Amino acid sequence: EAGVAQSPRYKIIEKRQSVAFWCNPISGHATLYWYQQILGQGPKLLIQFQNNGVVDDSQLPKDRFSAERLKGVDSTLKIQPAKLEDSAVYLCASSPSGLGEQYFGPGTRLTVT
Amino acid sequence: TQLLEQSPQFLSIQEGENLTVYCNSSSVFSSLQWYRQEPGEGPVLLVTVVTGGEVKKLKRLTFQFGDARKDSSLHITAAQPGDTGLYLCAGEGGAGSYQLTFGKGTKLSVIP
């Protein structure tokens, strides 16, 4: 069974530029999560989707971050414009339902200069 | 805000030694998960503990959930270099939420 796929793996941009990340969850998983992991910290949930609907986006900085999950399968996370403090690894995870084990992708390491 | 405090933050030991890492909170969780994360990869689930006082063993790893379901520990016996990584605990179901709240992790280095 294929795992969670993410691209790109690495991205370097200048502040005020825009960037987008892509995630393809495990086939059949209804729930998809985006996390931000700053160096030296644990993952912090940004947004949770159930199929193509948003369950929780309370920690998403909506003035600059947006995410969508069209058709309830893959998802994109966008940052526009980026700030230096957005430098982090962005992890995508999926689960069959909203409970229990989450399966993580390898992450996208973003560096904002 | 629910917080999970993990200690120690860093741990460097020789191959063959034993170690324990801790995960503490003031919140009650319906379950607690332990993940291991290697550099450049996402976290991978090791175990889920659900019942207060529960002990689970996974080869040389022993996980315990506190009686009050607020804290947990991970004990590794005879550590090996392959155990090197970031160990994260994550609480589920605190304060009526089904989300996972992650600790900052314990970075373990096992020196051959």
JSON list of C-alpha atoms in Angstrom, two decimals:
[
{"chain": "A", "resi": 1, "resn": "GLU", "atom": "CA", "xyz": [0.00, 0.00, 0.00]},
{"chain": "A", "resi": 2, "resn": "ALA", "atom": "CA", "xyz": [1.44, 3.37, -0.99]},
{"chain": "A", "resi": 3, "resn": "GLY", "atom": "CA", "xyz": [2.02, 5.85, 1.80]},
{"chain": "A", "resi": 4, "resn": "VAL", "atom": "CA", "xyz": [1.23, 9.55, 1.97]},
{"chain": "A", "resi": 5, "resn": "ALA", "atom": "CA", "xyz": [3.00, 11.40, -0.83]},
{"chain": "A", "resi": 6, "resn": "GLN", "atom": "CA", "xyz": [4.15, 15.00, -0.58]},
{"chain": "A", "resi": 7, "resn": "SER", "atom": "CA", "xyz": [5.88, 17.35, -2.98]},
{"chain": "A", "resi": 8, "resn": "PRO", "atom": "CA", "xyz": [8.13, 19.13, -3.23]},
{"chain": "A", "resi": 9, "resn": "ARG", "atom": "CA", "xyz": [10.46, 17.74, -0.57]},
{"chain": "A", "resi": 10, "resn": "TYR", "atom": "CA", "xyz": [12.39, 20.98, -0.25]},
{"chain": "A", "resi": 11, "resn": "LYS", "atom": "CA", "xyz": [11.64, 24.58, -1.14]},
{"chain": "A", "resi": 12, "resn": "ILE", "atom": "CA", "xyz": [13.62, 27.78, -0.65]},
{"chain": "A", "resi": 13, "resn": "ILE", "atom": "CA", "xyz": [11.89, 31.10, -1.25]},
{"chain": "A", "resi": 14, "resn": "GLU", "atom": "CA", "xyz": [12.37, 34.72, -0.34]},
{"chain": "A", "resi": 15, "resn": "LYS", "atom": "CA", "xyz": [10.06, 36.45, 2.10]},
{"chain": "A", "resi": 16, "resn": "ARG", "atom": "CA", "xyz": [6.90, 37.87, 0.56]},
{"chain": "A", "resi": 17, "resn": "GLN", "atom": "CA", "xyz": [6.94, 35.21, -2.16]},
{"chain": "A", "resi": 18, "resn": "SER", "atom": "CA", "xyz": [4.24, 32.57, -2.51]},
{"chain": "A", "resi": 19, "resn": "VAL", "atom": "CA", "xyz": [4.57, 28.81, -2.22]},
{"chain": "A", "resi": 20, "resn": "ALA", "atom": "CA", "xyz": [2.31, 25.78, -2.55]},
{"chain": "A", "resi": 21, "resn": "PHE", "atom": "CA", "xyz": [2.63, 22.26, -1.23]},
{"chain": "A", "resi": 22, "resn": "TRP", "atom": "CA", "xyz": [0.83, 19.18, -2.47]},
{"chain": "A", "resi": 23, "resn": "CYS", "atom": "CA", "xyz": [-0.30, 16.06, -0.61]},
{"chain": "A", "resi": 24, "resn": "ASN", "atom": "CA", "xyz": [-1.78, 12.79, -1.84]},
{"chain": "A", "resi": 25, "resn": "PRO", "atom": "CA", "xyz": [-3.12, 10.76, 1.12]},
{"chain": "A", "resi": 26, "resn": "ILE", "atom": "CA", "xyz": [-3.42, 7.01, 1.41]},
{"chain": "A", "resi": 27, "resn": "SER", "atom": "CA", "xyz": [-6.19, 5.75, -0.84]},
{"chain": "A", "resi": 28, "resn": "GLY", "atom": "CA", "xyz": [-9.52, 5.59, 0.94]},
{"chain": "A", "resi": 29, "resn": "HIS", "atom": "CA", "xyz": [-8.51, 7.75, 3.91]},
{"chain": "A", "resi": 30, "resn": "ALA", "atom": "CA", "xyz": [-11.29, 10.22, 4.61]},
{"chain": "A", "resi": 31, "resn": "THR", "atom": "CA", "xyz": [-9.36, 12.48, 6.95]},
{"chain": "A", "resi": 32, "resn": "LEU", "atom": "CA", "xyz": [-6.41, 14.63, 5.91]},
{"chain": "A", "resi": 33, "resn": "TYR", "atom": "CA", "xyz": [-4.29, 16.85, 8.13]},
{"chain": "A", "resi": 34, "resn": "TRP", "atom": "CA", "xyz": [-1.68, 19.54, 7.54]},
{"chain": "A", "resi": 35, "resn": "TYR", "atom": "CA", "xyz": [0.83, 20.13, 10.31]},
{"chain": "A", "resi": 36, "resn": "GLN", "atom": "CA", "xyz": [3.62, 22.67, 10.76]},
{"chain": "A", "resi": 37, "resn": "GLN", "atom": "CA", "xyz": [6.76, 21.44, 12.53]},
{"chain": "A", "resi": 38, "resn": "ILE", "atom": "CA", "xyz": [9.22, 24.14, 13.48]},
{"chain": "A", "resi": 39, "resn": "LEU", "atom": "CA", "xyz": [12.74, 22.98, 14.25]},
{"chain": "A", "resi": 40, "resn": "GLY", "atom": "CA", "xyz": [12.97, 21.59, 17.78]},
{"chain": "A", "resi": 41, "resn": "GLN", "atom": "CA", "xyz": [9.20, 21.32, 18.25]},
{"chain": "A", "resi": 42, "resn": "GLY", "atom": "CA", "xyz": [6.47, 18.79, 17.73]},
{"chain": "A", "resi": 43, "resn": "PRO", "atom": "CA", "xyz": [3.99, 19.03, 14.86]},
{"chain": "A", "resi": 44, "resn": "LYS", "atom": "CA", "xyz": [1.25, 21.65, 15.23]},
{"chain": "A", "resi": 45, "resn": "LEU", "atom": "CA", "xyz": [-2.06, 21.08, 13.49]},
{"chain": "A", "resi": 46, "resn": "LEU", "atom": "CA", "xyz": [-2.91, 23.72, 10.91]},
{"chain": "A", "resi": 47, "resn": "ILE", "atom": "CA", "xyz": [-6.04, 22.26, 9.32]},
{"chain": "A", "resi": 48, "resn": "GLN", "atom": "CA", "xyz": [-8.05, 19.05, 9.29]},
{"chain": "A", "resi": 49, "resn": "PHE", "atom": "CA", "xyz": [-10.30, 17.91, 6.43]},
{"chain": "A", "resi": 50, "resn": "GLN", "atom": "CA", "xyz": [-12.97, 15.24, 6.54]},
{"chain": "A", "resi": 51, "resn": "ASN", "atom": "CA", "xyz": [-13.48, 14.28, 2.89]},
{"chain": "A", "resi": 52, "resn": "ASN", "atom": "CA", "xyz": [-13.56, 17.70, 1.21]},
{"chain": "A", "resi": 53, "resn": "GLY", "atom": "CA", "xyz": [-14.92, 19.64, 4.19]},
{"chain": "A", "resi": 54, "resn": "VAL", "atom": "CA", "xyz": [-12.92, 21.53, 6.81]},
{"chain": "A", "resi": 55, "resn": "VAL", "atom": "CA", "xyz": [-13.28, 20.09, 10.33]},
{"chain": "A", "resi": 56, "resn": "ASP", "atom": "CA", "xyz": [-10.87, 22.41, 12.12]},
{"chain": "A", "resi": 57, "resn": "ASP", "atom": "CA", "xyz": [-8.77, 25.31, 10.89]},
{"chain": "A", "resi": 58, "resn": "SER", "atom": "CA", "xyz": [-8.58, 27.23, 14.15]},
{"chain": "A", "resi": 59, "resn": "GLN", "atom": "CA", "xyz": [-4.77, 27.33, 14.12]},
{"chain": "A", "resi": 60, "resn": "LEU", "atom": "CA", "xyz": [-4.39, 28.24, 10.46]},
{"chain": "A", "resi": 61, "resn": "PRO", "atom": "CA", "xyz": [-3.13, 31.83, 9.94]},
{"chain": "A", "resi": 62, "resn": "LYS", "atom": "CA", "xyz": [-5.84, 32.64, 7.47]},
{"chain": "A", "resi": 63, "resn": "ASP", "atom": "CA", "xyz": [-4.42, 36.00, 6.46]},
{"chain": "A", "resi": 64, "resn": "ARG", "atom": "CA", "xyz": [-1.62, 34.19, 4.62]},
{"chain": "A", "resi": 65, "resn": "PHE", "atom": "CA", "xyz": [-2.32, 30.44, 4.64]},
{"chain": "A", "resi": 66, "resn": "SER", "atom": "CA", "xyz": [-4.99, 28.65, 2.65]},
{"chain": "A", "resi": 67, "resn": "ALA", "atom": "CA", "xyz": [-5.72, 25.01, 1.98]},
{"chain": "A", "resi": 68, "resn": "GLU", "atom": "CA", "xyz": [-8.14, 23.06, -0.12]},
{"chain": "A", "resi": 69, "resn": "ARG", "atom": "CA", "xyz": [-9.04, 19.46, -0.70]},
{"chain": "A", "resi": 70, "resn": "LEU", "atom": "CA", "xyz": [-11.06, 19.36, -3.88]},
{"chain": "A", "resi": 71, "resn": "LYS", "atom": "CA", "xyz": [-12.86, 16.08, -4.61]},
{"chain": "A", "resi": 72, "resn": "GLY", "atom": "CA", "xyz": [-11.90, 14.82, -1.15]},
{"chain": "A", "resi": 73, "resn": "VAL", "atom": "CA", "xyz": [-8.62, 13.24, -2.25]},
{"chain": "A", "resi": 74, "resn": "ASP", "atom": "CA", "xyz": [-5.41, 15.21, -2.61]},
{"chain": "A", "resi": 75, "resn": "SER", "atom": "CA", "xyz": [-4.83, 18.59, -1.04]},
{"chain": "A", "resi": 76, "resn": "THR", "atom": "CA", "xyz": [-2.79, 21.75, -1.48]},
{"chain": "A", "resi": 77, "resn": "LEU", "atom": "CA", "xyz": [-1.52, 24.15, 1.18]},
{"chain": "A", "resi": 78, "resn": "LYS", "atom": "CA", "xyz": [-0.55, 27.65, 0.09]},
{"chain": "A", "resi": 79, "resn": "ILE", "atom": "CA", "xyz": [1.33, 30.44, 1.81]},
{"chain": "A", "resi": 80, "resn": "GLN", "atom": "CA", "xyz": [1.01, 33.94, 0.38]},
{"chain": "A", "resi": 81, "resn": "PRO", "atom": "CA", "xyz": [3.03, 35.97, 1.23]},
{"chain": "A", "resi": 82, "resn": "ALA", "atom": "CA", "xyz": [5.63, 33.99, 3.17]},
{"chain": "A", "resi": 83, "resn": "LYS", "atom": "CA", "xyz": [7.37, 35.31, 6.27]},
{"chain": "A", "resi": 84, "resn": "LEU", "atom": "CA", "xyz": [10.68, 34.29, 7.79]},
{"chain": "A", "resi": 85, "resn": "GLU", "atom": "CA", "xyz": [8.87, 32.56, 10.67]},
{"chain": "A", "resi": 86, "resn": "ASP", "atom": "CA", "xyz": [7.13, 30.24, 8.21]},
{"chain": "A", "resi": 87, "resn": "SER", "atom": "CA", "xyz": [10.40, 28.31, 7.83]},
{"chain": "A", "resi": 88, "resn": "ALA", "atom": "CA", "xyz": [9.46, 24.81, 8.96]},
{"chain": "A", "resi": 89, "resn": "VAL", "atom": "CA", "xyz": [8.63, 21.31, 7.80]},
{"chain": "A", "resi": 90, "resn": "TYR", "atom": "CA", "xyz": [5.07, 20.99, 6.57]},
{"chain": "A", "resi": 91, "resn": "LEU", "atom": "CA", "xyz": [3.71, 17.53, 7.20]},
{"chain": "A", "resi": 92, "resn": "CYS", "atom": "CA", "xyz": [0.64, 15.99, 5.65]},
{"chain": "A", "resi": 93, "resn": "ALA", "atom": "CA", "xyz": [-1.07, 13.06, 7.37]},
{"chain": "A", "resi": 94, "resn": "SER", "atom": "CA", "xyz": [-4.13, 10.97, 6.69]},
{"chain": "A", "resi": 95, "resn": "SER", "atom": "CA", "xyz": [-6.30, 8.54, 8.60]},
{"chain": "A", "resi": 96, "resn": "PRO", "atom": "CA", "xyz": [-9.23, 6.30, 7.71]},
{"chain": "A", "resi": 97, "resn": "SER", "atom": "CA", "xyz": [-11.45, 8.28, 10.09]},
{"chain": "A", "resi": 98, "resn": "GLY", "atom": "CA", "xyz": [-10.82, 11.18, 12.42]},
{"chain": "A", "resi": 99, "resn": "LEU", "atom": "CA", "xyz": [-9.65, 8.93, 15.24]},
{"chain": "A", "resi": 100, "resn": "GLY", "atom": "CA", "xyz": [-6.65, 6.78, 15.97]},
{"chain": "A", "resi": 101, "resn": "GLU", "atom": "CA", "xyz": [-3.44, 6.39, 14.05]},
{"chain": "A", "resi": 102, "resn": "GLN", "atom": "CA", "xyz": [-2.37, 9.05, 11.61]},
{"chain": "A", "resi": 103, "resn": "TYR", "atom": "CA", "xyz": [-0.07, 8.18, 8.72]},
{"chain": "A", "resi": 104, "resn": "PHE", "atom": "CA", "xyz": [2.42, 10.89, 7.91]},
{"chain": "A", "resi": 105, "resn": "GLY", "atom": "CA", "xyz": [4.13, 11.82, 4.69]},
{"chain": "A", "resi": 106, "resn": "PRO", "atom": "CA", "xyz": [7.84, 12.72, 4.55]},
{"chain": "A", "resi": 107, "resn": "GLY", "atom": "CA", "xyz": [7.13, 16.45, 4.74]},
{"chain": "A", "resi": 108, "resn": "THR", "atom": "CA", "xyz": [8.18, 19.51, 2.77]},
{"chain": "A", "resi": 109, "resn": "ARG", "atom": "CA", "xyz": [11.04, 21.48, 4.27]},
{"chain": "A", "resi": 110, "resn": "LEU", "atom": "CA", "xyz": [10.44, 25.19, 3.61]},
{"chain": "A", "resi": 111, "resn": "THR", "atom": "CA", "xyz": [13.17, 27.77, 4.07]},
{"chain": "A", "resi": 112, "resn": "VAL", "atom": "CA", "xyz": [12.19, 31.43, 3.82]},
{"chain": "A", "resi": 113, "resn": "THR", "atom": "CA", "xyz": [15.13, 33.81, 3.39]},
{"chain": "B", "resi": 1, "resn": "THR", "atom": "CA", "xyz": [-4.34, 25.07, 25.44]},
{"chain": "B", "resi": 2, "resn": "GLN", "atom": "CA", "xyz": [-3.37, 21.52, 26.32]},
{"chain": "B", "resi": 3, "resn": "LEU", "atom": "CA", "xyz": [0.35, 21.04, 26.77]},
{"chain": "B", "resi": 4, "resn": "LEU", "atom": "CA", "xyz": [2.37, 17.88, 26.70]},
{"chain": "B", "resi": 5, "resn": "GLU", "atom": "CA", "xyz": [5.76, 18.25, 28.34]},
{"chain": "B", "resi": 6, "resn": "GLN", "atom": "CA", "xyz": [8.40, 15.77, 27.29]},
{"chain": "B", "resi": 7, "resn": "SER", "atom": "CA", "xyz": [11.64, 15.14, 29.15]},
{"chain": "B", "resi": 8, "resn": "PRO", "atom": "CA", "xyz": [14.47, 15.01, 28.68]},
{"chain": "B", "resi": 9, "resn": "GLN", "atom": "CA", "xyz": [14.65, 17.14, 25.56]},
{"chain": "B", "resi": 10, "resn": "PHE", "atom": "CA", "xyz": [17.92, 15.54, 24.47]},
{"chain": "B", "resi": 11, "resn": "LEU", "atom": "CA", "xyz": [19.48, 12.23, 25.44]},
{"chain": "B", "resi": 12, "resn": "SER", "atom": "CA", "xyz": [22.78, 10.76, 24.28]},
{"chain": "B", "resi": 13, "resn": "ILE", "atom": "CA", "xyz": [23.67, 7.28, 25.51]},
{"chain": "B", "resi": 14, "resn": "GLN", "atom": "CA", "xyz": [25.98, 4.39, 24.70]},
{"chain": "B", "resi": 15, "resn": "GLU", "atom": "CA", "xyz": [24.74, 1.30, 22.91]},
{"chain": "B", "resi": 16, "resn": "GLY", "atom": "CA", "xyz": [23.44, -1.24, 25.42]},
{"chain": "B", "resi": 17, "resn": "GLU", "atom": "CA", "xyz": [22.28, 1.25, 28.04]},
{"chain": "B", "resi": 18, "resn": "ASN", "atom": "CA", "xyz": [18.69, 1.57, 29.23]},
{"chain": "B", "resi": 19, "resn": "LEU", "atom": "CA", "xyz": [16.71, 4.79, 29.17]},
{"chain": "B", "resi": 20, "resn": "THR", "atom": "CA", "xyz": [13.31, 6.25, 30.03]},
{"chain": "B", "resi": 21, "resn": "VAL", "atom": "CA", "xyz": [11.61, 9.27, 28.51]},
{"chain": "B", "resi": 22, "resn": "TYR", "atom": "CA", "xyz": [8.59, 10.96, 29.98]},
{"chain": "B", "resi": 23, "resn": "CYS", "atom": "CA", "xyz": [5.47, 12.68, 28.71]},
{"chain": "B", "resi": 24, "resn": "ASN", "atom": "CA", "xyz": [3.45, 14.72, 31.21]},
{"chain": "B", "resi": 25, "resn": "SER", "atom": "CA", "xyz": [0.34, 16.85, 31.06]},
{"chain": "B", "resi": 26, "resn": "SER", "atom": "CA", "xyz": [-2.22, 18.47, 33.31]},
{"chain": "B", "resi": 27, "resn": "SER", "atom": "CA", "xyz": [-4.94, 17.34, 30.88]},
{"chain": "B", "resi": 28, "resn": "VAL", "atom": "CA", "xyz": [-6.66, 13.99, 30.70]},
{"chain": "B", "resi": 29, "resn": "PHE", "atom": "CA", "xyz": [-6.49, 12.24, 27.34]},
{"chain": "B", "resi": 30, "resn": "SER", "atom": "CA", "xyz": [-8.66, 9.44, 26.00]},
{"chain": "B", "resi": 31, "resn": "SER", "atom": "CA", "xyz": [-5.55, 7.89, 24.50]},
{"chain": "B", "resi": 32, "resn": "LEU", "atom": "CA", "xyz": [-1.91, 8.65, 24.05]},
{"chain": "B", "resi": 33, "resn": "GLN", "atom": "CA", "xyz": [0.24, 7.80, 21.07]},
{"chain": "B", "resi": 34, "resn": "TRP", "atom": "CA", "xyz": [4.01, 7.49, 20.78]},
{"chain": "B", "resi": 35, "resn": "TYR", "atom": "CA", "xyz": [5.69, 8.23, 17.45]},
{"chain": "B", "resi": 36, "resn": "ARG", "atom": "CA", "xyz": [9.28, 8.01, 16.27]},
{"chain": "B", "resi": 37, "resn": "GLN", "atom": "CA", "xyz": [10.55, 10.44, 13.68]},
{"chain": "B", "resi": 38, "resn": "GLU", "atom": "CA", "xyz": [13.80, 10.07, 11.78]},
{"chain": "B", "resi": 39, "resn": "PRO", "atom": "CA", "xyz": [15.52, 13.00, 10.03]},
{"chain": "B", "resi": 40, "resn": "GLY", "atom": "CA", "xyz": [13.81, 13.90, 6.77]},
{"chain": "B", "resi": 41, "resn": "GLU", "atom": "CA", "xyz": [10.83, 11.68, 7.46]},
{"chain": "B", "resi": 42, "resn": "GLY", "atom": "CA", "xyz": [7.40, 12.01, 9.00]},
{"chain": "B", "resi": 43, "resn": "PRO", "atom": "CA", "xyz": [6.53, 10.52, 12.40]},
{"chain": "B", "resi": 44, "resn": "VAL", "atom": "CA", "xyz": [5.69, 6.81, 12.49]},
{"chain": "B", "resi": 45, "resn": "LEU", "atom": "CA", "xyz": [3.33, 5.41, 15.11]},
{"chain": "B", "resi": 46, "resn": "LEU", "atom": "CA", "xyz": [4.90, 3.04, 17.65]},
{"chain": "B", "resi": 47, "resn": "VAL", "atom": "CA", "xyz": [2.01, 2.40, 20.01]},
{"chain": "B", "resi": 48, "resn": "THR", "atom": "CA", "xyz": [-1.31, 3.69, 21.30]},
{"chain": "B", "resi": 49, "resn": "VAL", "atom": "CA", "xyz": [-2.22, 3.37, 24.99]},
{"chain": "B", "resi": 50, "resn": "VAL", "atom": "CA", "xyz": [-5.83, 3.79, 25.99]},
{"chain": "B", "resi": 51, "resn": "THR", "atom": "CA", "xyz": [-6.50, 2.50, 29.49]},
{"chain": "B", "resi": 52, "resn": "GLY", "atom": "CA", "xyz": [-5.16, 4.13, 32.66]},
{"chain": "B", "resi": 53, "resn": "GLY", "atom": "CA", "xyz": [-2.32, 2.01, 34.04]},
{"chain": "B", "resi": 54, "resn": "GLU", "atom": "CA", "xyz": [-1.89, 0.17, 30.76]},
{"chain": "B", "resi": 55, "resn": "VAL", "atom": "CA", "xyz": [1.53, -1.25, 29.91]},
{"chain": "B", "resi": 56, "resn": "LYS", "atom": "CA", "xyz": [2.44, -2.26, 26.36]},
{"chain": "B", "resi": 57, "resn": "LYS", "atom": "CA", "xyz": [5.63, -3.91, 25.18]},
{"chain": "B", "resi": 58, "resn": "LEU", "atom": "CA", "xyz": [7.08, -3.72, 21.71]},
{"chain": "B", "resi": 59, "resn": "LYS", "atom": "CA", "xyz": [10.28, -5.80, 21.66]},
{"chain": "B", "resi": 60, "resn": "ARG", "atom": "CA", "xyz": [12.74, -3.73, 23.74]},
{"chain": "B", "resi": 61, "resn": "LEU", "atom": "CA", "xyz": [10.32, -0.81, 24.18]},
{"chain": "B", "resi": 62, "resn": "THR", "atom": "CA", "xyz": [7.91, -0.63, 27.11]},
{"chain": "B", "resi": 63, "resn": "PHE", "atom": "CA", "xyz": [5.16, 1.99, 27.17]},
{"chain": "B", "resi": 64, "resn": "GLN", "atom": "CA", "xyz": [3.10, 2.91, 30.21]},
{"chain": "B", "resi": 65, "resn": "PHE", "atom": "CA", "xyz": [0.02, 5.10, 30.52]},
{"chain": "B", "resi": 66, "resn": "GLY", "atom": "CA", "xyz": [-0.51, 6.75, 33.90]},
{"chain": "B", "resi": 67, "resn": "ASP", "atom": "CA", "xyz": [-3.47, 5.75, 36.05]},
{"chain": "B", "resi": 68, "resn": "ALA", "atom": "CA", "xyz": [-5.02, 9.19, 35.63]},
{"chain": "B", "resi": 69, "resn": "ARG", "atom": "CA", "xyz": [-4.37, 9.15, 31.83]},
{"chain": "B", "resi": 70, "resn": "LYS", "atom": "CA", "xyz": [-2.36, 12.38, 32.08]},
{"chain": "B", "resi": 71, "resn": "ASP", "atom": "CA", "xyz": [1.15, 11.04, 31.67]},
{"chain": "B", "resi": 72, "resn": "SER", "atom": "CA", "xyz": [3.11, 8.31, 29.97]},
{"chain": "B", "resi": 73, "resn": "SER", "atom": "CA", "xyz": [6.60, 6.89, 29.81]},
{"chain": "B", "resi": 74, "resn": "LEU", "atom": "CA", "xyz": [8.68, 5.03, 27.26]},
{"chain": "B", "resi": 75, "resn": "HIS", "atom": "CA", "xyz": [11.44, 2.73, 28.48]},
{"chain": "B", "resi": 76, "resn": "ILE", "atom": "CA", "xyz": [14.01, 1.29, 26.10]},
{"chain": "B", "resi": 77, "resn": "THR", "atom": "CA", "xyz": [16.12, -1.65, 27.19]},
{"chain": "B", "resi": 78, "resn": "ALA", "atom": "CA", "xyz": [19.59, -2.21, 25.74]},
{"chain": "B", "resi": 79, "resn": "ALA", "atom": "CA", "xyz": [19.40, 0.68, 23.31]},
{"chain": "B", "resi": 80, "resn": "GLN", "atom": "CA", "xyz": [20.78, 0.19, 19.81]},
{"chain": "B", "resi": 81, "resn": "PRO", "atom": "CA", "xyz": [21.97, 2.75, 17.23]},
{"chain": "B", "resi": 82, "resn": "GLY", "atom": "CA", "xyz": [18.81, 2.00, 15.23]},
{"chain": "B", "resi": 83, "resn": "ASP", "atom": "CA", "xyz": [16.77, 3.48, 18.09]},
{"chain": "B", "resi": 84, "resn": "THR", "atom": "CA", "xyz": [18.21, 6.92, 17.32]},
{"chain": "B", "resi": 85, "resn": "GLY", "atom": "CA", "xyz": [15.50, 9.42, 16.47]},
{"chain": "B", "resi": 86, "resn": "LEU", "atom": "CA", "xyz": [12.98, 11.90, 17.79]},
{"chain": "B", "resi": 87, "resn": "TYR", "atom": "CA", "xyz": [10.38, 10.36, 20.08]},
{"chain": "B", "resi": 88, "resn": "LEU", "atom": "CA", "xyz": [7.09, 12.24, 20.15]},
{"chain": "B", "resi": 89, "resn": "CYS", "atom": "CA", "xyz": [4.12, 11.67, 22.40]},
{"chain": "B", "resi": 90, "resn": "ALA", "atom": "CA", "xyz": [0.70, 12.85, 21.28]},
{"chain": "B", "resi": 91, "resn": "GLY", "atom": "CA", "xyz": [-2.47, 13.01, 23.31]},
{"chain": "B", "resi": 92, "resn": "GLU", "atom": "CA", "xyz": [-5.85, 12.44, 21.72]},
{"chain": "B", "resi": 93, "resn": "GLY", "atom": "CA", "xyz": [-9.20, 13.52, 23.02]},
{"chain": "B", "resi": 94, "resn": "GLY", "atom": "CA", "xyz": [-8.14, 16.11, 25.57]},
{"chain": "B", "resi": 95, "resn": "ALA", "atom": "CA", "xyz": [-10.82, 18.68, 26.57]},
{"chain": "B", "resi": 96, "resn": "GLY", "atom": "CA", "xyz": [-13.40, 17.10, 24.24]},
{"chain": "B", "resi": 97, "resn": "SER", "atom": "CA", "xyz": [-11.24, 17.36, 21.13]},
{"chain": "B", "resi": 98, "resn": "TYR", "atom": "CA", "xyz": [-10.35, 14.45, 18.87]},
{"chain": "B", "resi": 99, "resn": "GLN", "atom": "CA", "xyz": [-7.24, 16.18, 17.65]},
{"chain": "B", "resi": 100, "resn": "LEU", "atom": "CA", "xyz": [-3.72, 15.08, 18.46]},
{"chain": "B", "resi": 101, "resn": "THR", "atom": "CA", "xyz": [-1.68, 17.40, 20.65]},
{"chain": "B", "resi": 102, "resn": "PHE", "atom": "CA", "xyz": [2.03, 16.72, 20.24]},
{"chain": "B", "resi": 103, "resn": "GLY", "atom": "CA", "xyz": [4.84, 17.26, 22.71]},
{"chain": "B", "resi": 104, "resn": "LYS", "atom": "CA", "xyz": [8.13, 18.77, 21.59]},
{"chain": "B", "resi": 105, "resn": "GLY", "atom": "CA", "xyz": [9.81, 15.39, 21.57]},
{"chain": "B", "resi": 106, "resn": "THR", "atom": "CA", "xyz": [12.90, 13.75, 23.01]},
{"chain": "B", "resi": 107, "resn": "LYS", "atom": "CA", "xyz": [15.85, 13.58, 20.65]},
{"chain": "B", "resi": 108, "resn": "LEU", "atom": "CA", "xyz": [17.68, 10.30, 21.32]},
{"chain": "B", "resi": 109, "resn": "SER", "atom": "CA", "xyz": [21.17, 9.51, 20.07]},
{"chain": "B", "resi": 110, "resn": "VAL", "atom": "CA", "xyz": [22.54, 6.02, 20.66]},
{"chain": "B", "resi": 111, "resn": "ILE", "atom": "CA", "xyz": [26.28, 5.91, 20.16]},
{"chain": "B", "resi": 112, "resn": "PRO", "atom": "CA", "xyz": [27.79, 2.64, 18.93]}
]
